[in-house]
Amino acid sequence: DVKVTQSSRYLVKRTGEKVFLECVQDMDHENMFWYRQDPGLGLRLIYFSYDVKMKEKGDIPEGYSVSREKKERFSLILESASTNQTSMYLCATSVRSGSSYNEQFFGPGTRLTVL
Amino acid sequence: GNSVTQMEGPVTLSEEAFLTINCTYTATGYPSLFWYVQYPGEGLQLLLKATKADDKGSNKGFEATYRKETTSFHLEKGSVQVSDSAVYFCAFNTNAGKSTFGDGTTLTVKP
């Protein structure tokens, strides 16, 4: 089974702090994604990576950056956390070959609170 | 642009009731369609999928049929259980492998 792990289940940070969220997968998937999930808004894509050192902006990249130095690890960075970034953050992976047919595999999520 | 519209919740049913959660999509081409389920405190997991028109996806008693003519992928289950209480997301993939998700429908099943 694919295993996608996220570094923290719960995180509390202060406004202006730099925040790192880590995602690690063990199934050699090429595609990795970061979403945020908010009530009534569903899942919104922040960033997407289809290979090491490659990244693409999603629908809401403002205030975020990402890093993918190794295939199994995809990091989301909040350069200067703000209260409106309080949310549930979900990491997901998928196989790149035949991408349109492939489901995504999700981690358990990190609930981030910015005070 | 791409979008998914699914039935607003929350939906509350008694055990053994019939479930339908409507989902329609707007997309270019013929995307693959998915239903994901999110149990409390967990990430999403795939429930079922269909990759071409008239395909029926099924799993754990849930079914959904890919209807190209109505751009729909409604989720159904004949007899729900308390353990089915969760949030259900309809989604489709673009050729780039990215997914577009609906807003989610919260289902509560009461004994």
XYZ file of C-alpha atoms in Angstrom, chain B residues 14-63:
50
model
C -31.254 6.536 9.109
C -29.400 3.242 8.937
C -30.454 1.087 5.941
C -31.786 4.101 4.012
C -30.970 4.645 0.325
C -28.264 7.193 -0.446
C -27.812 9.406 -3.490
C -25.247 12.186 -3.690
C -25.460 14.093 -6.960
C -22.372 15.199 -8.848
C -22.082 17.039 -12.156
C -18.931 18.320 -13.795
C -17.759 20.835 -16.361
C -14.594 19.836 -18.186
C -13.032 19.750 -21.612
C -12.656 16.340 -23.194
C -13.523 13.125 -21.382
C -11.982 13.107 -17.927
C -11.718 10.198 -15.515
C -14.155 10.557 -12.625
C -13.634 9.727 -8.968
C -15.383 9.576 -5.642
C -13.207 10.002 -2.565
C -14.250 9.546 1.057
C -12.813 11.294 4.102
C -13.455 9.735 7.501
C -13.117 11.944 10.587
C -9.522 12.907 11.321
C -8.147 11.316 8.148
C -7.077 12.277 4.659
C -9.104 11.423 1.578
C -9.095 7.912 0.153
C -10.396 6.622 -3.142
C -13.860 5.096 -2.955
C -14.415 4.315 -6.643
C -13.617 5.561 -10.130
C -14.678 5.355 -13.777
C -12.458 6.182 -16.714
C -14.835 6.234 -19.682
C -18.457 6.852 -20.578
C -20.980 4.295 -19.256
C -18.391 2.741 -16.930
C -19.726 1.870 -13.497
C -17.404 2.151 -10.547
C -18.261 0.185 -7.407
C -16.799 -0.491 -3.976
C -18.123 -1.321 -0.483
C -21.720 -1.277 -1.783
C -21.337 2.175 -3.358
C -21.849 2.654 -7.101
